[in-house]
Amino acid sequence: DARVTQTPRHKVTEMGQEVTMRCQPILGHNTVFWYRQTMMQGLELLAYFRNRAPLDDSGMPKDRFSAEMPDATLATLKIQPSEPRDSAVYFCASGLEGTTIYFGEGSWLTVV
Amino acid sequence: AQSVTQLDSQVPVFEEAPVELRCNYSSSVSVYLFWYVQYPNQGLQLLLKYLSGSTLVKGINGFEAEFNKSQTSFHLRKPSVHISDTAEYFCAVSDRGGKLIFGQGTELSVKP
């Protein structure tokens, strides 16, 4: 089965460290999303790309977060420097424009 | 702007009983509607979706949902639940551009 692959699955890091999360979308999908899930805020859209171009990153704290798609098979989400309030599950999802999107298993981040 | 309201944060139910998880949305444009399920410590899995056509949509695991445009609702139902249906359920709306806006989730707890 085709699936969205995320790495790392789990990450514990110290405050101030850089964190990079990676996502391999399903082959052929032209839209990639980054969501963050916390108990307090639920599922929040951080950013999304279509054909590798950023369409909307209004949900992302600009001072410390950055998202890129170096190529069609890789999306990255970087936090620098990380803070305890960034502790969450980060989901990558991919889809074709206007149709169902499919989620990865998530990257579980803990910043201590 | 679009929004989704899941009317119940928690729904406890006994095994083999019917269940309805309520979802209302607001949007100024035509939308696609989705239900996703999240089992503990896992990603989101698509249960069913409404894109167009018949307003009664059948999904996996015996779930179905009905799109009601006049009431802007998309309630999820199952006639007889199992212990294994215990999970978090998310309703989501898309403006056909692909971006999903999620509700806060409903925790379904099935008791023996």
PDB file of N, CA and C in Angstrom, chain B residues 25-106:
ATOM      1  N   TYR B  25     -20.932  22.255  10.117  1.00  0.00           N
ATOM      2  CA  TYR B  25     -19.889  23.031   9.476  1.00  0.00           C
ATOM      3  C   TYR B  25     -20.454  24.361   9.016  1.00  0.00           C
ATOM      4  N   SER B  26     -19.569  25.294   8.757  1.00  0.00           N
ATOM      5  CA  SER B  26     -19.967  26.552   8.141  1.00  0.00           C
ATOM      6  C   SER B  26     -18.995  26.859   7.017  1.00  0.00           C
ATOM      7  N   SER B  27     -19.563  27.295   5.899  1.00  0.00           N
ATOM      8  CA  SER B  27     -18.747  27.636   4.744  1.00  0.00           C
ATOM      9  C   SER B  27     -19.575  28.474   3.792  1.00  0.00           C
ATOM     10  N   SER B  28     -18.914  29.375   3.108  1.00  0.00           N
ATOM     11  CA  SER B  28     -19.592  30.222   2.133  1.00  0.00           C
ATOM     12  C   SER B  28     -19.519  29.633   0.728  1.00  0.00           C
ATOM     13  N   VAL B  29     -18.788  28.535   0.594  1.00  0.00           N
ATOM     14  CA  VAL B  29     -18.636  27.901  -0.717  1.00  0.00           C
ATOM     15  C   VAL B  29     -18.979  26.425  -0.600  1.00  0.00           C
ATOM     16  N   SER B  30     -19.071  25.777  -1.754  1.00  0.00           N
ATOM     17  CA  SER B  30     -19.319  24.328  -1.741  1.00  0.00           C
ATOM     18  C   SER B  30     -18.138  23.620  -1.120  1.00  0.00           C
ATOM     19  N   VAL B  31     -18.437  22.551  -0.404  1.00  0.00           N
ATOM     20  CA  VAL B  31     -17.378  21.889   0.342  1.00  0.00           C
ATOM     21  C   VAL B  31     -17.367  20.393   0.105  1.00  0.00           C
ATOM     22  N   TYR B  32     -16.239  19.819   0.446  1.00  0.00           N
ATOM     23  CA  TYR B  32     -16.132  18.388   0.624  1.00  0.00           C
ATOM     24  C   TYR B  32     -16.120  18.133   2.143  1.00  0.00           C
ATOM     25  N   LEU B  33     -16.642  16.992   2.552  1.00  0.00           N
ATOM     26  CA  LEU B  33     -16.719  16.671   3.973  1.00  0.00           C
ATOM     27  C   LEU B  33     -16.118  15.294   4.236  1.00  0.00           C
ATOM     28  N   PHE B  34     -15.476  15.170   5.378  1.00  0.00           N
ATOM     29  CA  PHE B  34     -14.739  13.950   5.688  1.00  0.00           C
ATOM     30  C   PHE B  34     -14.933  13.586   7.168  1.00  0.00           C
ATOM     31  N   TRP B  35     -14.823  12.302   7.423  1.00  0.00           N
ATOM     32  CA  TRP B  35     -14.641  11.805   8.782  1.00  0.00           C
ATOM     33  C   TRP B  35     -13.356  10.968   8.808  1.00  0.00           C
ATOM     34  N   TYR B  36     -12.524  11.279   9.803  1.00  0.00           N
ATOM     35  CA  TYR B  36     -11.305  10.509  10.035  1.00  0.00           C
ATOM     36  C   TYR B  36     -11.387   9.888  11.434  1.00  0.00           C
ATOM     37  N   VAL B  37     -10.691   8.748  11.599  1.00  0.00           N
ATOM     38  CA  VAL B  37     -10.608   8.096  12.902  1.00  0.00           C
ATOM     39  C   VAL B  37      -9.138   8.020  13.304  1.00  0.00           C
ATOM     40  N   GLN B  38      -8.906   8.232  14.592  1.00  0.00           N
ATOM     41  CA  GLN B  38      -7.548   8.129  15.121  1.00  0.00           C
ATOM     42  C   GLN B  38      -7.556   7.181  16.303  1.00  0.00           C
ATOM     43  N   TYR B  39      -6.878   6.059  16.154  1.00  0.00           N
ATOM     44  CA  TYR B  39      -6.715   5.129  17.259  1.00  0.00           C
ATOM     45  C   TYR B  39      -5.543   5.590  18.121  1.00  0.00           C
ATOM     46  N   PRO B  40      -5.495   5.186  19.383  1.00  0.00           N
ATOM     47  CA  PRO B  40      -4.440   5.676  20.278  1.00  0.00           C
ATOM     48  C   PRO B  40      -3.050   5.522  19.688  1.00  0.00           C
ATOM     49  N   ASN B  41      -2.291   6.599  19.749  1.00  0.00           N
ATOM     50  CA  ASN B  41      -0.894   6.628  19.321  1.00  0.00           C
ATOM     51  C   ASN B  41      -0.712   6.314  17.837  1.00  0.00           C
ATOM     52  N   GLN B  42      -1.736   6.600  17.051  1.00  0.00           N
ATOM     53  CA  GLN B  42      -1.628   6.377  15.614  1.00  0.00           C
ATOM     54  C   GLN B  42      -2.010   7.627  14.835  1.00  0.00           C
ATOM     55  N   GLY B  43      -1.825   7.571  13.535  1.00  0.00           N
ATOM     56  CA  GLY B  43      -2.212   8.674  12.662  1.00  0.00           C
ATOM     57  C   GLY B  43      -3.695   8.648  12.370  1.00  0.00           C
ATOM     58  N   LEU B  44      -4.111   9.510  11.455  1.00  0.00           N
ATOM     59  CA  LEU B  44      -5.526   9.609  11.092  1.00  0.00           C
ATOM     60  C   LEU B  44      -5.814   8.733   9.877  1.00  0.00           C
ATOM     61  N   GLN B  45      -6.917   8.026   9.969  1.00  0.00           N
ATOM     62  CA  GLN B  45      -7.334   7.138   8.887  1.00  0.00           C
ATOM     63  C   GLN B  45      -8.687   7.604   8.359  1.00  0.00           C
ATOM     64  N   LEU B  46      -8.820   7.665   7.056  1.00  0.00           N
ATOM     65  CA  LEU B  46     -10.069   8.105   6.464  1.00  0.00           C
ATOM     66  C   LEU B  46     -11.161   7.067   6.676  1.00  0.00           C
ATOM     67  N   LEU B  47     -12.293   7.512   7.227  1.00  0.00           N
ATOM     68  CA  LEU B  47     -13.457   6.645   7.399  1.00  0.00           C
ATOM     69  C   LEU B  47     -14.378   6.728   6.190  1.00  0.00           C
ATOM     70  N   LEU B  48     -14.699   7.963   5.798  1.00  0.00           N
ATOM     71  CA  LEU B  48     -15.578   8.186   4.664  1.00  0.00           C
ATOM     72  C   LEU B  48     -15.492   9.637   4.240  1.00  0.00           C
ATOM     73  N   LYS B  49     -16.061   9.905   3.055  1.00  0.00           N
ATOM     74  CA  LYS B  49     -16.018  11.264   2.530  1.00  0.00           C
ATOM     75  C   LYS B  49     -17.251  11.537   1.678  1.00  0.00           C
ATOM     76  N   TYR B  50     -17.643  12.812   1.670  1.00  0.00           N
ATOM     77  CA  TYR B  50     -18.684  13.278   0.767  1.00  0.00           C
ATOM     78  C   TYR B  50     -18.052  14.283  -0.186  1.00  0.00           C
ATOM     79  N   LEU B  51     -18.130  13.974  -1.485  1.00  0.00           N
ATOM     80  CA  LEU B  51     -17.623  14.901  -2.497  1.00  0.00           C
ATOM     81  C   LEU B  51     -18.773  15.475  -3.311  1.00  0.00           C
ATOM     82  N   SER B  52     -19.701  14.607  -3.688  1.00  0.00           N
ATOM     83  CA  SER B  52     -20.883  15.023  -4.451  1.00  0.00           C
ATOM     84  C   SER B  52     -21.792  13.806  -4.560  1.00  0.00           C
ATOM     85  N   GLY B  53     -22.967  14.019  -5.165  1.00  0.00           N
ATOM     86  CA  GLY B  53     -23.853  12.885  -5.409  1.00  0.00           C
ATOM     87  C   GLY B  53     -24.718  12.544  -4.218  1.00  0.00           C
ATOM     88  N   SER B  54     -24.910  11.253  -3.988  1.00  0.00           N
ATOM     89  CA  SER B  54     -25.789  10.797  -2.919  1.00  0.00           C
ATOM     90  C   SER B  54     -25.367  11.379  -1.576  1.00  0.00           C
ATOM     91  N   THR B  55     -26.364  11.824  -0.835  1.00  0.00           N
ATOM     92  CA  THR B  55     -26.054  12.464   0.453  1.00  0.00           C
ATOM     93  C   THR B  55     -25.757  11.454   1.543  1.00  0.00           C
ATOM     94  N   LEU B  56     -26.075  10.188   1.321  1.00  0.00           N
ATOM     95  CA  LEU B  56     -25.761   9.138   2.287  1.00  0.00           C
ATOM     96  C   LEU B  56     -24.480   8.448   1.830  1.00  0.00           C
ATOM     97  N   VAL B  57     -23.487   8.537   2.676  1.00  0.00           N
ATOM     98  CA  VAL B  57     -22.173   8.021   2.313  1.00  0.00           C
ATOM     99  C   VAL B  57     -21.814   6.858   3.228  1.00  0.00           C
ATOM    100  N   LYS B  58     -21.379   5.785   2.644  1.00  0.00           N
ATOM    101  CA  LYS B  58     -20.968   4.627   3.449  1.00  0.00           C
ATOM    102  C   LYS B  58     -19.442   4.543   3.471  1.00  0.00           C
ATOM    103  N   GLY B  59     -18.921   4.193   4.651  1.00  0.00           N
ATOM    104  CA  GLY B  59     -17.485   4.121   4.797  1.00  0.00           C
ATOM    105  C   GLY B  59     -17.027   2.769   5.296  1.00  0.00           C
ATOM    106  N   ILE B  60     -15.811   2.757   5.831  1.00  0.00           N
ATOM    107  CA  ILE B  60     -15.257   1.505   6.332  1.00  0.00           C
ATOM    108  C   ILE B  60     -15.791   1.200   7.722  1.00  0.00           C
ATOM    109  N   ASN B  61     -15.644  -0.052   8.132  1.00  0.00           N
ATOM    110  CA  ASN B  61     -16.001  -0.497   9.485  1.00  0.00           C
ATOM    111  C   ASN B  61     -17.470  -0.303   9.825  1.00  0.00           C
ATOM    112  N   GLY B  62     -18.339  -0.262   8.815  1.00  0.00           N
ATOM    113  CA  GLY B  62     -19.774  -0.170   9.053  1.00  0.00           C
ATOM    114  C   GLY B  62     -20.304   1.216   9.356  1.00  0.00           C
ATOM    115  N   PHE B  63     -19.480   2.235   9.227  1.00  0.00           N
ATOM    116  CA  PHE B  63     -19.914   3.611   9.470  1.00  0.00           C
ATOM    117  C   PHE B  63     -20.564   4.215   8.234  1.00  0.00           C
ATOM    118  N   GLU B  64     -21.468   5.147   8.463  1.00  0.00           N
ATOM    119  CA  GLU B  64     -22.073   5.916   7.393  1.00  0.00           C
ATOM    120  C   GLU B  64     -22.334   7.328   7.900  1.00  0.00           C
ATOM    121  N   ALA B  65     -22.496   8.250   6.957  1.00  0.00           N
ATOM    122  CA  ALA B  65     -22.770   9.637   7.318  1.00  0.00           C
ATOM    123  C   ALA B  65     -23.721  10.223   6.294  1.00  0.00           C
ATOM    124  N   GLU B  66     -24.493  11.195   6.741  1.00  0.00           N
ATOM    125  CA  GLU B  66     -25.440  11.837   5.851  1.00  0.00           C
ATOM    126  C   GLU B  66     -25.168  13.322   5.758  1.00  0.00           C
ATOM    127  N   PHE B  67     -25.002  13.799   4.544  1.00  0.00           N
ATOM    128  CA  PHE B  67     -24.795  15.211   4.285  1.00  0.00           C
ATOM    129  C   PHE B  67     -26.151  15.897   4.222  1.00  0.00           C
ATOM    130  N   ASN B  68     -26.318  16.911   5.064  1.00  0.00           N
ATOM    131  CA  ASN B  68     -27.564  17.678   5.069  1.00  0.00           C
ATOM    132  C   ASN B  68     -27.211  19.134   4.836  1.00  0.00           C
ATOM    133  N   LYS B  69     -27.431  19.572   3.605  1.00  0.00           N
ATOM    134  CA  LYS B  69     -27.002  20.925   3.237  1.00  0.00           C
ATOM    135  C   LYS B  69     -27.803  21.999   3.973  1.00  0.00           C
ATOM    136  N   SER B  70     -29.096  21.784   4.133  1.00  0.00           N
ATOM    137  CA  SER B  70     -29.940  22.796   4.773  1.00  0.00           C
ATOM    138  C   SER B  70     -29.584  22.985   6.239  1.00  0.00           C
ATOM    139  N   GLN B  71     -29.153  21.905   6.881  1.00  0.00           N
ATOM    140  CA  GLN B  71     -28.758  21.985   8.285  1.00  0.00           C
ATOM    141  C   GLN B  71     -27.249  22.084   8.455  1.00  0.00           C
ATOM    142  N   THR B  72     -26.549  22.154   7.370  1.00  0.00           N
ATOM    143  CA  THR B  72     -25.066  22.186   7.361  1.00  0.00           C
ATOM    144  C   THR B  72     -24.498  21.174   8.347  1.00  0.00           C
ATOM    145  N   SER B  73     -24.959  19.938   8.192  1.00  0.00           N
ATOM    146  CA  SER B  73     -24.503  18.882   9.095  1.00  0.00           C
ATOM    147  C   SER B  73     -23.957  17.704   8.312  1.00  0.00           C
ATOM    148  N   PHE B  74     -23.148  16.915   9.001  1.00  0.00           N
ATOM    149  CA  PHE B  74     -22.568  15.704   8.408  1.00  0.00           C
ATOM    150  C   PHE B  74     -22.341  14.735   9.557  1.00  0.00           C
ATOM    151  N   HIS B  75     -23.427  14.205  10.096  1.00  0.00           N
ATOM    152  CA  HIS B  75     -23.356  13.340  11.273  1.00  0.00           C
ATOM    153  C   HIS B  75     -22.931  11.931  10.891  1.00  0.00           C
ATOM    154  N   LEU B  76     -22.145  11.343  11.759  1.00  0.00           N
ATOM    155  CA  LEU B  76     -21.616   9.987  11.556  1.00  0.00           C
ATOM    156  C   LEU B  76     -22.426   9.010  12.389  1.00  0.00           C
ATOM    157  N   ARG B  77     -22.753   7.857  11.790  1.00  0.00           N
ATOM    158  CA  ARG B  77     -23.579   6.883  12.498  1.00  0.00           C
ATOM    159  C   ARG B  77     -23.043   5.469  12.306  1.00  0.00           C
ATOM    160  N   LYS B  78     -23.350   4.644  13.300  1.00  0.00           N
ATOM    161  CA  LYS B  78     -23.103   3.211  13.169  1.00  0.00           C
ATOM    162  C   LYS B  78     -24.205   2.502  13.941  1.00  0.00           C
ATOM    163  N   PRO B  79     -24.856   1.507  13.346  1.00  0.00           N
ATOM    164  CA  PRO B  79     -26.011   0.876  14.003  1.00  0.00           C
ATOM    165  C   PRO B  79     -25.645   0.010  15.201  1.00  0.00           C
ATOM    166  N   SER B  80     -24.410  -0.507  15.225  1.00  0.00           N
ATOM    167  CA  SER B  80     -24.022  -1.394  16.316  1.00  0.00           C
ATOM    168  C   SER B  80     -22.503  -1.307  16.491  1.00  0.00           C
ATOM    169  N   VAL B  81     -22.061  -0.747  17.599  1.00  0.00           N
ATOM    170  CA  VAL B  81     -20.621  -0.508  17.772  1.00  0.00           C
ATOM    171  C   VAL B  81     -19.942  -1.685  18.470  1.00  0.00           C
ATOM    172  N   HIS B  82     -18.631  -1.763  18.230  1.00  0.00           N
ATOM    173  CA  HIS B  82     -17.800  -2.786  18.865  1.00  0.00           C
ATOM    174  C   HIS B  82     -16.771  -2.115  19.759  1.00  0.00           C
ATOM    175  N   ILE B  83     -16.214  -2.899  20.658  1.00  0.00           N
ATOM    176  CA  ILE B  83     -15.149  -2.385  21.523  1.00  0.00           C
ATOM    177  C   ILE B  83     -14.035  -1.763  20.684  1.00  0.00           C
ATOM    178  N   SER B  84     -13.750  -2.377  19.556  1.00  0.00           N
ATOM    179  CA  SER B  84     -12.650  -1.922  18.705  1.00  0.00           C
ATOM    180  C   SER B  84     -12.912  -0.564  18.051  1.00  0.00           C
ATOM    181  N   ASP B  85     -14.130  -0.060  18.144  1.00  0.00           N
ATOM    182  CA  ASP B  85     -14.440   1.267  17.599  1.00  0.00           C
ATOM    183  C   ASP B  85     -14.020   2.382  18.546  1.00  0.00           C
ATOM    184  N   THR B  86     -13.572   2.045  19.723  1.00  0.00           N
ATOM    185  CA  THR B  86     -13.094   3.050  20.669  1.00  0.00           C
ATOM    186  C   THR B  86     -11.922   3.797  20.063  1.00  0.00           C
ATOM    187  N   ALA B  87     -12.085   5.114  19.896  1.00  0.00           N
ATOM    188  CA  ALA B  87     -11.085   5.939  19.205  1.00  0.00           C
ATOM    189  C   ALA B  87     -11.556   7.392  19.230  1.00  0.00           C
ATOM    190  N   GLU B  88     -10.722   8.263  18.654  1.00  0.00           N
ATOM    191  CA  GLU B  88     -11.096   9.666  18.478  1.00  0.00           C
ATOM    192  C   GLU B  88     -11.548   9.840  17.034  1.00  0.00           C
ATOM    193  N   TYR B  89     -12.651  10.545  16.843  1.00  0.00           N
ATOM    194  CA  TYR B  89     -13.211  10.739  15.517  1.00  0.00           C
ATOM    195  C   TYR B  89     -13.208  12.229  15.183  1.00  0.00           C
ATOM    196  N   PHE B  90     -12.722  12.532  13.990  1.00  0.00           N
ATOM    197  CA  PHE B  90     -12.601  13.916  13.564  1.00  0.00           C
ATOM    198  C   PHE B  90     -13.420  14.161  12.301  1.00  0.00           C
ATOM    199  N   CYS B  91     -14.220  15.189  12.348  1.00  0.00           N
ATOM    200  CA  CYS B  91     -14.937  15.671  11.177  1.00  0.00           C
ATOM    201  C   CYS B  91     -14.092  16.774  10.546  1.00  0.00           C
ATOM    202  N   ALA B  92     -14.084  16.855   9.221  1.00  0.00           N
ATOM    203  CA  ALA B  92     -13.267  17.869   8.555  1.00  0.00           C
ATOM    204  C   ALA B  92     -13.972  18.369   7.309  1.00  0.00           C
ATOM    205  N   VAL B  93     -13.684  19.601   6.955  1.00  0.00           N
ATOM    206  CA  VAL B  93     -14.242  20.235   5.761  1.00  0.00           C
ATOM    207  C   VAL B  93     -13.112  20.748   4.890  1.00  0.00           C
ATOM    208  N   SER B  94     -13.324  20.656   3.589  1.00  0.00           N
ATOM    209  CA  SER B  94     -12.352  21.160   2.625  1.00  0.00           C
ATOM    210  C   SER B  94     -13.079  22.036   1.616  1.00  0.00           C
ATOM    211  N   ASP B  95     -12.398  23.094   1.204  1.00  0.00           N
ATOM    212  CA  ASP B  95     -12.991  23.996   0.218  1.00  0.00           C
ATOM    213  C   ASP B  95     -12.709  23.564  -1.208  1.00  0.00           C
ATOM    214  N   ARG B  96     -12.328  22.314  -1.408  1.00  0.00           N
ATOM    215  CA  ARG B  96     -12.007  21.731  -2.711  1.00  0.00           C
ATOM    216  C   ARG B  96     -10.609  22.112  -3.171  1.00  0.00           C
ATOM    217  N   GLY B  97      -9.949  22.971  -2.421  1.00  0.00           N
ATOM    218  CA  GLY B  97      -8.554  23.237  -2.721  1.00  0.00           C
ATOM    219  C   GLY B  97      -7.636  22.248  -2.045  1.00  0.00           C
ATOM    220  N   GLY B  98      -8.242  21.417  -1.203  1.00  0.00           N
ATOM    221  CA  GLY B  98      -7.471  20.367  -0.557  1.00  0.00           C
ATOM    222  C   GLY B  98      -7.209  20.605   0.909  1.00  0.00           C
ATOM    223  N   LYS B  99      -7.167  21.864   1.334  1.00  0.00           N
ATOM    224  CA  LYS B  99      -6.859  22.166   2.729  1.00  0.00           C
ATOM    225  C   LYS B  99      -8.002  21.713   3.626  1.00  0.00           C
ATOM    226  N   LEU B 100      -7.685  20.891   4.640  1.00  0.00           N
ATOM    227  CA  LEU B 100      -8.696  20.381   5.561  1.00  0.00           C
ATOM    228  C   LEU B 100      -8.715  21.208   6.839  1.00  0.00           C
ATOM    229  N   ILE B 101      -9.920  21.563   7.245  1.00  0.00           N
ATOM    230  CA  ILE B 101     -10.126  22.198   8.543  1.00  0.00           C
ATOM    231  C   ILE B 101     -10.854  21.184   9.420  1.00  0.00           C
ATOM    232  N   PHE B 102     -10.277  20.904  10.592  1.00  0.00           N
ATOM    233  CA  PHE B 102     -10.809  19.855  11.452  1.00  0.00           C
ATOM    234  C   PHE B 102     -11.622  20.417  12.609  1.00  0.00           C
ATOM    235  N   GLY B 103     -12.578  19.601  13.052  1.00  0.00           N
ATOM    236  CA  GLY B 103     -13.236  19.857  14.319  1.00  0.00           C
ATOM    237  C   GLY B 103     -12.333  19.439  15.460  1.00  0.00           C
ATOM    238  N   GLN B 104     -12.808  19.651  16.674  1.00  0.00           N
ATOM    239  CA  GLN B 104     -11.996  19.374  17.859  1.00  0.00           C
ATOM    240  C   GLN B 104     -11.951  17.897  18.208  1.00  0.00           C
ATOM    241  N   GLY B 105     -12.750  17.091  17.552  1.00  0.00           N
ATOM    242  CA  GLY B 105     -12.720  15.653  17.802  1.00  0.00           C
ATOM    243  C   GLY B 105     -13.769  15.204  18.802  1.00  0.00           C
ATOM    244  N   THR B 106     -14.217  13.972  18.631  1.00  0.00           N
ATOM    245  CA  THR B 106     -15.136  13.324  19.564  1.00  0.00           C
ATOM    246  C   THR B 106     -14.518  12.010  19.984  1.00  0.00           C
TER     247      THR B 106
END
